C-alpha cells in the first residue's frame, strides 16, 4: 500500500514505545500497574494509532492522544473481571448476578479463617484428624430437626451424590410431574443416568397418585424420589403425593424416600404474607430419609448443597468416593456456618440475611426507597416516575410469586430505553435494570446501600457524554 506524504509525516510524529512508557509511568503512582501491562498497553495504543493513520481515520496525532488511548487500555486491563454490579432488576435470587448476597456475619468469618490456619479437619479435643462437616452439622440438625447432615459444593452435586449412593444401579421412582430441568442443563433424568440409576416415571404430568408409586415397585426399586418443582408450577386439575404419604409407603416396603427441595428454606414464607414454600423442617418432620437443598437460593448463604437425613443414609453418603470430588471449601464453610447461626433466631435471620430481607420487604418500604432514589436523581436532567410493578424471587424459587414493588422509571430526553439500558450496563460499576413498556426501570427491592449514588454517577456520566 502506497502512503501519502501526510500519512508518512504523521507516522514520523508518533512517539516511540520508551517515550510513551516514560510518559505513562510518570502519571501513575509507583508500582500500581505491572510493567508487562504498561508495555502491552503502549504497544496496543501505538498499533491502533498506526492503523488509524493507514485508514485515514485520525487527522492529528500527538503524544497526549496516544497516552489517553494507552491509559484506557490500562484501565480495562487492571479492572477485575469478576466485579460488583448494581442489581436494579428486582430479581432477588438472580443466578446470573451472583444469587445470594452474604450477610455481614458471613463475610467476617471468611476474613477470620481466610488468612489463618483453622481446625478445618482437625479435632481440637483429640488432636487427631476431624471431619470438615462438623463445623455445621450440629447447627443444621438443630435448625431442621434432622439426625445427621453434611454439605457439598452445590445442590446439583448433592443430588448427584445422593442418587449415586442411594439408588446404586437400582431403580428410582419419580412422578412425571417432577422431572425438573434447572438452568444450565441440570436435568433430573440426566443426573439419574450419570449416577448409574434407572429412572422409573410414574403418574402423569398433572396427576400422580400413591397407587402409581405402589404399582411400580419391584425387587429392583431402590428409592422414591420427590423433586420440588421449584421453577415451574402445575396448576389446575392436579394431584401429587406428599412426602409423608411416600414415607408411609416406603416404610412398609423398605424403600427410602429422598426429597430434593431445590431452594430450601428454613423460614415459612407464609408467615410473611408470601406463598408458603415447603420448608426443610416440614420434609424432615414428614420422615424423608434424605433431603437436599441449596445454600444460596432462599437460604441466603454461600453456594453450597446441604444434605440432611437419617444417620444411616448420611453415613453411607460420606463413604461415597464422590464426596471428595464435591467437597465444600473452607471459605464457603465459614460463610455457611455464620449464616446458619443467624437462623437460630428467625427475626435475626430475616433482618440480617440480605435474601430474606429483600424477600420480605413490603411494598411501602420499596416506595420509601423509590422516592429517595428519585430525590437523589433530581439534580439531573432526567425524567423519573414511580411505577407499581412486581419483583420476583428468581433463582428457580417460587415461580408464580410476584412481590409488589414500587419501581423507578427513568427517561432521558432523546434517548430510547434500550440505549439507556445499555449505557447503564456499560457504566462502572455496571447498573443492571430492566425495560417495561418502553421505559427503563430500576427496582429498589434489590438495590443495596450506596447504590443510589452509583446510579446518580452513572446517569451523570451518560448525560455528560451526550452534551
Ligand atoms: C436449583 C435446584 C437444584 C440445583 O441446585 P444448585 O444449588 O443450583 O446446584 C437442584 N434441584 C432443584 C429442584 C433445584 O431447584
XYZ file of C-alpha atoms and ligand atoms in Angstrom:
482
model
C 0.000 0.000 0.000
C 1.291 3.389 -1.001
C 1.280 6.016 1.743
C 0.671 9.655 1.066
C 3.201 12.182 2.335
C 0.805 13.453 5.032
C 0.456 9.899 6.361
C 4.242 9.397 6.358
C 4.542 12.684 8.190
C 2.044 11.569 10.848
C 3.816 8.217 11.334
C 7.067 10.038 11.938
C 5.498 12.131 14.728
C 4.367 9.000 16.635
C 6.232 8.588 19.938
C 8.458 5.555 20.466
C 7.480 2.827 22.939
C 10.022 4.047 25.500
C 8.852 7.664 25.361
C 5.288 6.508 25.775
C 6.217 4.192 28.681
C 8.004 7.023 30.479
C 5.037 9.332 29.999
C 2.609 6.675 31.253
C 4.733 5.800 34.311
C 5.060 9.474 35.224
C 1.279 9.736 35.552
C 0.846 6.636 37.736
C 1.655 6.144 41.420
C 4.705 3.819 41.562
C 4.146 0.035 41.468
C 0.417 0.225 40.834
C 0.489 -1.249 37.353
C 2.771 -4.190 36.403
C 5.343 -3.249 33.753
C 4.085 -6.008 31.469
C 0.659 -4.343 31.414
C 2.206 -0.932 30.672
C 4.246 -2.316 27.776
C 1.278 -4.153 26.263
C -0.907 -1.047 26.578
C 1.771 1.184 24.995
C 2.221 -1.231 22.067
C -1.529 -1.602 21.589
C -2.076 2.152 21.630
C 0.704 2.740 19.094
C -0.545 -0.035 16.873
C -4.116 1.287 16.975
C -2.884 4.785 16.145
C -0.782 3.488 13.235
C -3.815 1.653 11.900
C -5.884 4.823 12.190
C -3.268 6.664 10.149
C -3.205 3.967 7.454
C -7.002 4.082 7.297
C -7.049 7.873 7.252
C -9.183 7.947 10.386
C -7.112 10.246 12.551
C -6.091 13.588 11.085
C -3.912 14.756 14.015
C -1.724 12.523 16.150
C 0.030 13.766 19.256
C 1.595 12.231 22.350
C -1.407 13.213 24.505
C -3.920 11.320 22.367
C -1.773 8.166 22.322
C -1.355 8.408 26.095
C -5.133 8.669 26.538
C -5.574 5.581 24.371
C -2.981 3.640 26.368
C -4.499 4.746 29.669
C -7.894 3.448 28.604
C -6.262 0.092 27.868
C -4.504 0.026 31.220
C -7.781 0.756 32.984
C -9.524 -2.123 31.212
C -6.632 -4.475 31.947
C -6.460 -3.560 35.627
C -10.203 -3.806 36.259
C -11.109 -7.148 37.887
C -13.051 -9.450 35.563
C -15.394 -10.548 38.341
C -16.716 -7.347 39.851
C -19.706 -5.922 41.691
C -22.740 -4.738 39.749
C -25.812 -2.837 40.866
C -28.848 -5.121 40.669
C -31.841 -2.988 39.804
C -33.784 -5.858 38.233
C -35.849 -6.688 41.296
C -34.944 -10.368 40.906
C -33.778 -11.255 44.409
C -32.012 -14.581 43.824
C -30.539 -13.642 40.434
C -28.473 -16.608 39.239
C -26.607 -14.530 36.634
C -25.796 -11.771 39.121
C -24.415 -13.989 41.871
C -27.553 -15.377 43.545
C -27.409 -14.605 47.257
C -25.578 -11.712 48.913
C -23.796 -12.801 52.051
C -24.688 -11.460 55.476
C -22.036 -9.315 57.169
C -21.507 -12.073 59.732
C -20.616 -14.487 56.902
C -18.084 -12.058 55.427
C -16.489 -11.612 58.846
C -15.979 -15.358 59.175
C -14.449 -15.586 55.690
C -11.954 -12.905 56.714
C -11.301 -14.648 60.023
C -10.315 -18.017 58.567
C -9.092 -16.903 55.134
C -5.567 -15.857 56.097
C -5.202 -18.042 59.189
C -4.809 -21.760 59.742
C -8.010 -23.287 61.078
C -9.351 -26.511 62.568
C -10.961 -27.338 59.209
C -10.234 -31.052 59.538
C -8.631 -31.163 62.952
C -10.351 -32.287 66.135
C -9.113 -29.946 68.842
C -10.171 -32.309 71.675
C -8.383 -35.392 70.428
C -5.613 -33.742 68.431
C -6.469 -36.105 65.608
C -7.951 -35.665 62.176
C -11.507 -34.305 62.258
C -14.446 -34.038 59.862
C -14.817 -30.867 57.831
C -18.629 -31.066 58.128
C -18.552 -30.934 61.917
C -18.436 -27.121 61.783
C -22.021 -27.084 60.530
C -23.579 -30.493 61.143
C -24.924 -29.792 64.629
C -26.262 -26.388 63.601
C -28.080 -27.844 60.608
C -29.566 -30.608 62.764
C -30.589 -28.096 65.437
C -32.403 -25.909 62.875
C -34.009 -28.663 60.796
C -34.614 -31.374 63.370
C -32.668 -33.898 61.275
C -30.483 -36.623 62.824
C -27.488 -36.050 60.575
C -26.252 -33.637 57.922
C -23.444 -32.921 55.532
C -22.618 -30.315 52.924
C -21.103 -30.267 49.445
C -20.297 -27.717 46.766
C -23.814 -27.093 45.471
C -27.216 -28.751 45.409
C -26.671 -30.243 41.949
C -23.705 -32.068 43.465
C -25.780 -33.062 46.492
C -28.465 -34.617 44.262
C -25.882 -36.487 42.190
C -24.105 -37.747 45.292
C -27.320 -38.889 46.994
C -28.682 -40.649 43.918
C -25.334 -42.329 43.331
C -25.321 -43.586 46.914
C -28.968 -44.459 47.439
C -30.051 -45.790 44.045
C -26.770 -47.515 43.307
C -27.739 -49.089 39.989
C -31.300 -49.847 41.014
C -34.492 -48.007 40.104
C -35.723 -44.690 41.461
C -39.432 -43.997 41.160
C -40.288 -40.368 40.268
C -43.543 -38.651 39.332
C -43.821 -37.479 35.703
C -44.770 -34.046 37.028
C -41.411 -33.682 38.777
C -38.839 -34.343 36.047
C -37.331 -30.907 36.512
C -34.761 -29.117 34.389
C -32.781 -26.435 36.198
C -30.981 -23.749 34.185
C -27.545 -24.823 32.991
C -28.674 -28.214 31.641
C -29.152 -29.876 35.017
C -32.000 -32.313 34.369
C -33.229 -34.906 36.812
C -33.330 -37.731 34.182
C -29.758 -36.950 33.083
C -28.454 -36.769 36.638
C -30.097 -40.111 37.291
C -28.282 -41.609 34.291
C -24.988 -40.105 35.448
C -25.475 -41.615 38.885
C -25.923 -45.048 37.298
C -29.525 -45.302 38.483
C -32.591 -46.111 36.427
C -35.407 -43.599 36.373
C -38.879 -45.074 36.580
C -41.500 -42.473 35.776
C -44.965 -42.863 37.229
C -48.270 -40.996 37.019
C -48.959 -38.227 34.543
C -47.750 -34.671 34.133
C -50.579 -33.162 36.158
C -51.692 -36.018 38.426
C -49.789 -38.697 40.278
C -51.321 -40.882 42.989
C -49.888 -43.064 45.711
C -51.082 -46.173 43.871
C -48.885 -45.148 40.886
C -45.808 -45.432 43.105
C -47.113 -48.616 44.716
C -47.779 -50.379 41.417
C -44.292 -49.506 40.130
C -42.455 -51.224 42.996
C -40.365 -54.248 42.013
C -37.369 -56.056 43.538
C -35.245 -53.504 41.695
C -36.749 -50.452 43.422
C -34.076 -48.592 45.395
C -35.640 -45.179 46.055
C -38.710 -42.966 45.963
C -37.554 -39.577 44.711
C -39.537 -36.398 45.129
C -38.341 -33.255 43.383
C -39.733 -29.878 44.307
C -40.908 -28.173 41.121
C -39.132 -25.022 42.137
C -39.009 -23.198 38.821
C -42.462 -24.040 37.423
C -45.884 -24.785 38.747
C -48.503 -27.265 37.681
C -51.891 -25.694 38.284
C -55.497 -26.674 37.594
C -56.571 -30.328 37.804
C -53.602 -31.649 39.725
C -52.666 -34.249 42.315
C -49.328 -35.040 43.882
C -48.296 -37.402 46.638
C -46.960 -35.815 49.816
C -43.633 -36.713 51.374
C -45.493 -38.118 54.396
C -47.587 -40.459 52.242
C -44.492 -41.675 50.378
C -42.675 -42.208 53.663
C -45.570 -44.341 54.942
C -45.442 -46.499 51.815
C -41.638 -46.551 51.843
C -41.506 -47.683 55.466
C -43.934 -50.520 54.729
C -41.966 -51.691 51.691
C -38.481 -50.824 52.966
C -37.772 -48.164 50.334
C -36.016 -44.908 51.328
C -37.501 -41.541 50.329
C -35.406 -38.653 49.043
C -36.797 -35.132 48.725
C -34.886 -32.641 46.552
C -36.235 -29.290 47.706
C -34.009 -27.177 45.452
C -34.488 -23.762 47.006
C -34.506 -24.963 50.569
C -35.882 -22.596 53.141
C -35.906 -22.729 56.932
C -38.406 -19.874 57.134
C -42.114 -20.277 56.479
C -42.782 -17.516 53.949
C -46.491 -17.891 54.680
C -45.840 -16.023 57.933
C -44.653 -13.013 55.918
C -47.653 -12.758 53.641
C -45.960 -14.666 50.806
C -46.728 -18.028 49.182
C -45.570 -20.755 51.508
C -42.625 -22.677 50.072
C -42.128 -26.135 51.608
C -39.598 -25.816 54.437
C -36.770 -28.199 55.170
C -38.222 -28.763 58.661
C -41.503 -29.982 57.104
C -39.717 -32.556 54.929
C -37.663 -33.788 57.860
C -40.752 -33.984 60.092
C -42.606 -35.894 57.363
C -39.869 -38.524 57.666
C -37.879 -38.143 54.439
C -34.704 -40.250 54.668
C -32.753 -37.656 52.713
C -33.498 -34.009 51.938
C -31.278 -31.935 49.637
C -31.324 -28.176 49.110
C -29.263 -25.196 48.018
C -27.310 -22.976 50.391
C -27.546 -19.907 48.159
C -31.131 -19.779 46.974
C -33.779 -18.795 49.532
C -31.465 -19.787 52.379
C -29.318 -16.761 51.523
C -25.924 -18.292 52.266
C -22.886 -19.151 50.134
C -23.052 -21.551 47.177
C -23.389 -24.993 48.705
C -25.538 -28.097 48.721
C -26.919 -29.239 52.054
C -27.949 -32.820 52.719
C -29.920 -33.779 55.823
C -31.360 -37.128 56.788
C -31.039 -40.261 58.830
C -27.687 -41.207 60.369
C -27.601 -44.394 58.307
C -28.064 -42.669 54.950
C -25.711 -39.768 55.706
C -23.091 -42.283 56.850
C -23.372 -44.140 53.539
C -23.161 -40.862 51.594
C -19.988 -39.838 53.461
C -18.302 -43.067 52.389
C -19.048 -42.452 48.714
C -15.801 -41.512 46.889
C -17.738 -38.784 45.014
C -17.879 -36.878 48.336
C -14.256 -35.917 47.939
C -14.847 -34.606 44.429
C -17.738 -32.443 45.610
C -16.315 -31.239 48.887
C -17.055 -27.768 50.176
C -14.141 -25.381 50.618
C -13.214 -23.662 53.869
C -14.270 -20.146 52.926
C -17.711 -21.421 51.951
C -17.904 -23.430 55.128
C -17.032 -20.354 57.201
C -19.748 -18.309 55.483
C -22.273 -21.131 55.761
C -21.666 -21.606 59.462
C -22.158 -17.877 60.119
C -25.349 -17.830 58.044
C -26.729 -20.887 59.849
C -26.023 -19.305 63.239
C -28.298 -16.410 62.287
C -31.151 -18.901 61.794
C -31.156 -19.763 65.493
C -33.329 -16.663 65.853
C -35.710 -16.197 62.937
C -36.156 -12.441 63.469
C -32.374 -12.086 63.357
C -32.169 -14.167 60.183
C -34.829 -12.088 58.413
C -33.150 -8.838 59.460
C -29.556 -9.806 58.675
C -29.647 -12.198 55.716
C -29.930 -9.986 52.615
C -32.002 -12.513 50.616
C -34.607 -12.784 53.382
C -34.586 -9.049 53.984
C -35.293 -8.362 50.310
C -37.894 -11.146 50.033
C -39.860 -9.810 52.992
C -39.532 -6.107 52.105
C -43.014 -4.558 51.971
C -44.358 -2.521 49.057
C -44.362 0.528 51.319
C -40.666 0.090 52.086
C -39.909 -0.080 48.354
C -41.891 3.148 47.924
C -39.746 4.933 50.523
C -36.621 3.722 48.691
C -38.029 4.669 45.286
C -38.746 8.204 46.469
C -35.264 8.513 47.970
C -33.722 7.451 44.644
C -35.864 9.964 42.760
C -34.702 12.675 45.158
C -31.046 11.710 44.625
C -31.527 11.918 40.855
C -33.446 15.220 40.948
C -30.454 17.480 40.044
C -30.097 15.580 36.728
C -31.924 16.437 33.506
C -33.782 13.119 33.515
C -37.462 12.327 33.976
C -38.320 9.972 36.820
C -41.588 8.412 37.957
C -42.727 5.800 40.444
C -44.382 2.744 38.921
C -46.345 0.000 40.653
C -44.717 -3.192 39.350
C -43.642 -6.573 40.684
C -40.315 -8.055 41.717
C -39.559 -11.764 41.501
C -37.795 -14.127 43.873
C -35.896 -15.690 40.906
C -33.205 -18.352 41.040
C -35.703 -21.124 40.479
C -37.785 -20.331 43.537
C -41.457 -19.548 43.960
C -42.078 -19.352 40.200
C -45.548 -17.805 40.427
C -44.849 -15.379 43.220
C -44.782 -11.704 42.408
C -43.665 -9.284 45.090
C -45.440 -5.943 44.706
C -42.817 -3.223 44.357
C -42.702 0.497 43.805
C -40.166 0.919 40.996
C -38.468 3.936 39.463
C -38.888 4.614 35.748
C -36.111 6.744 34.243
C -36.287 8.538 30.900
C -33.602 10.613 29.236
C -34.862 13.084 26.647
C -33.848 11.889 23.195
C -32.552 8.520 24.373
C -34.508 5.287 23.976
C -34.976 2.830 26.832
C -32.725 0.199 25.274
C -29.914 2.700 24.631
C -30.198 3.801 28.262
C -30.213 0.196 29.475
C -27.032 -0.451 27.513
C -25.278 2.717 28.682
C -26.125 1.939 32.314
C -24.862 -1.637 31.879
C -21.572 -0.304 30.484
C -21.064 2.075 33.422
C -18.511 1.455 36.170
C -19.845 -0.245 38.184
C -22.416 -1.677 35.772
C -26.031 -0.855 36.620
C -28.424 -3.616 35.591
C -32.045 -2.587 35.111
C -34.941 -3.810 33.024
C -37.282 -2.389 30.431
C -41.049 -2.470 30.781
C -43.448 -0.688 28.436
C -40.556 1.059 26.677
C -39.367 2.512 29.995
C -36.094 1.863 31.771
C -36.887 0.549 35.256
C -34.908 0.191 38.469
C -36.485 -1.812 41.277
C -35.443 -0.641 44.766
C -36.064 -4.103 46.244
C -32.664 -5.346 45.065
C -30.721 -2.084 45.403
C -28.155 -2.016 48.209
C -26.916 0.747 50.445
C -24.863 3.227 48.443
C -26.366 2.176 45.105
C -28.364 5.411 44.769
C -25.205 7.486 44.450
C -23.686 4.977 42.000
C -26.827 5.311 39.874
C -26.558 9.090 40.113
C -22.892 8.935 38.984
C -23.653 6.650 36.050
C -26.547 8.791 34.864
C -24.492 11.999 35.188
C -21.781 10.491 33.011
C -24.324 9.379 30.430
C -25.910 12.828 30.384
C -22.480 14.473 30.154
C -21.315 12.229 27.298
C -24.330 13.321 25.261
C -23.766 17.065 25.576
C -31.679 -25.219 41.963
C -32.051 -26.651 42.078
C -31.047 -27.646 42.061
C -29.601 -27.304 41.860
O -29.115 -26.563 42.932
P -27.762 -25.697 42.750
O -27.534 -25.135 44.113
O -28.057 -24.672 41.722
O -26.697 -26.625 42.337
C -31.452 -28.960 42.172
N -32.753 -29.294 42.313
C -33.739 -28.348 42.346
C -35.165 -28.795 42.488
C -33.426 -27.005 42.225
O -34.380 -26.075 42.251
